[in-house]
Amino acid sequence: MNIILLSGGSGKRLWPLSNDIRSKQFIKIFKKEDGTYESMVQRVYRQIKKVDTDATVTIATSKTQVSAIHNQLGEDVGISVEPCRRDTFPAIALATAYLVDVMHVDPSESVVVCPVDPYVEDGYFEALKELSEQADKCEANLVLMGIEPTYPSEKYGYIIPESANHVASVQTFREKPTADVAEQYIAQGALWNGGVFAYKLGYVMDKAHELMDFTDYQDLFDKYETLKKISFDYAVAEHEPKIQVVRFGGMWKDLGTWNTLTEAMDESIIGKGELNDKCSGVHIINEMDVPVLAMGVHDVVISASPEGILVSDKEQSSYIKPFVDKFEQQIMFAEKSWGSFKVVDVETTSLTIKVTLNPGHSMNYHSHKNRDEVWVVISGEGRTIVDGMEQMVKPGDVITMSAGCRHTVLADTELKLIEVQLGEDINVYDKQKFELKQLRT
């Protein structure tokens, strides 16, 4: 089975755990059997591989999420990188071209497209296989999953099928309605449109060539910034006469707000926290090293991270985005392909960061024009290379790099260090990368 997972968004509705770099799908909030936690993207990827170990998974995403994807899923997962945001049709066209031109998947094969962050059980992925198999039959050019609605939702579009059969032709689509109109749609047998569908790769390649001027994947990538912003529904689905829908009646949740996310949590507290016996319906999600105490509150979510603290009635938590948009703040935590970093102090002429490198990983070999840096190793072992000179490092070692100095660090074990940046103009854009052929892993 070929699968394209759409991974986008800034995830501000789950502030302060999510930000422009760490969207909601990367928050590790779901407890596994071994007691560790996994994120939405890790959970979905694991479930796909459980149902189909040979599945080819490609994640369509922005370049800001690539490091987090590699950090959480490893280097083997396929990634189609959008140079900029151009809505779902260009993103899906680019990912389809990636499969055909880069991964050399036969255009006659089917692919399933779905969001990266649904909260579902394994039966959902069995349904994805059925969707792919239905597309293989060539009875329709586009095969959609129609989710049987559990209430008259205003958050989703609706699919009106021609019959109540498990597989049916699509009569029409309806935009997100009001609750009373949604009730009318459901009475007509309407299904939620969860943005899940399958098609032959060649079909979307043909549609892409009809609507956009390009030759192959690389050409489309290079022209991406010039493409019109348009959704897949508007560009393709609503104009396609040969379209089917396959019903899905299993569990399906869109965990887009704190209210819905806490409903899926197995425990009331993640991180350091305490509730007294007068609390009810309270969840604490704490990424800080200090405890959170809640007394006598009800139906509240409390979330704390280096980015900020949220204390909200659960129902009101759905409306935090415009307030979060007002904040202008430093990114305080991010996962990278080599590990992660957390900002611990910000001053006018300095920035202090705690860096964790995964074993066998290294930073890019780079330099900065406008700042000096100091590394203090606090745990683990590894090697630094400063202007071509390599040395072993261990806890207590201090490495100083002046502005313009080329440097990197490689972790032999998990390596933690404190990085102090010093300068009048400290910013993320002050970085020049270099090749380093002598780096041994």
Tab-separated table of N, CA, C and O in Angstrom, residues 30-38 46:
chain	number	residue	atom	x	y	z
A	30	PHE	N	0.585	10.384	24.046
A	30	PHE	CA	-0.140	9.124	24.113
A	30	PHE	C	0.741	8.047	24.733
A	30	PHE	O	1.830	7.754	24.221
A	31	LYS	N	0.260	7.462	25.806
A	31	LYS	CA	1.057	6.495	26.559
A	31	LYS	C	1.024	5.130	25.883
A	31	LYS	O	-0.038	4.613	25.549
A	32	LYS	N	2.204	4.537	25.696
A	32	LYS	CA	2.322	3.212	25.106
A	32	LYS	C	2.347	2.158	26.213
A	32	LYS	O	2.416	2.467	27.400
A	33	GLU	N	2.319	0.890	25.791
A	33	GLU	CA	2.293	-0.210	26.753
A	33	GLU	C	3.535	-0.247	27.636
A	33	GLU	O	3.481	-0.684	28.773
A	34	ASP	N	4.663	0.230	27.094
A	34	ASP	CA	5.909	0.190	27.874
A	34	ASP	C	6.065	1.401	28.792
A	34	ASP	O	7.095	1.557	29.454
A	35	GLY	N	5.039	2.275	28.836
A	35	GLY	CA	5.086	3.416	29.740
A	35	GLY	C	5.659	4.678	29.138
A	35	GLY	O	5.581	5.753	29.745
A	36	THR	N	6.282	4.591	27.946
A	36	THR	CA	6.786	5.781	27.265
A	36	THR	C	5.655	6.442	26.481
A	36	THR	O	4.561	5.888	26.344
A	37	TYR	N	5.937	7.616	25.953
A	37	TYR	CA	4.921	8.379	25.244
A	37	TYR	C	5.270	8.513	23.763
A	37	TYR	O	6.448	8.560	23.388
A	38	GLU	N	4.236	8.574	22.941
A	38	GLU	CA	4.422	8.775	21.515
A	38	GLU	C	3.523	9.903	21.026
A	38	GLU	O	2.510	10.237	21.656
A	46	ARG	N	3.163	3.923	13.306
A	46	ARG	CA	3.227	2.583	13.898
A	46	ARG	C	2.006	1.756	13.497
A	46	ARG	O	2.132	0.557	13.169
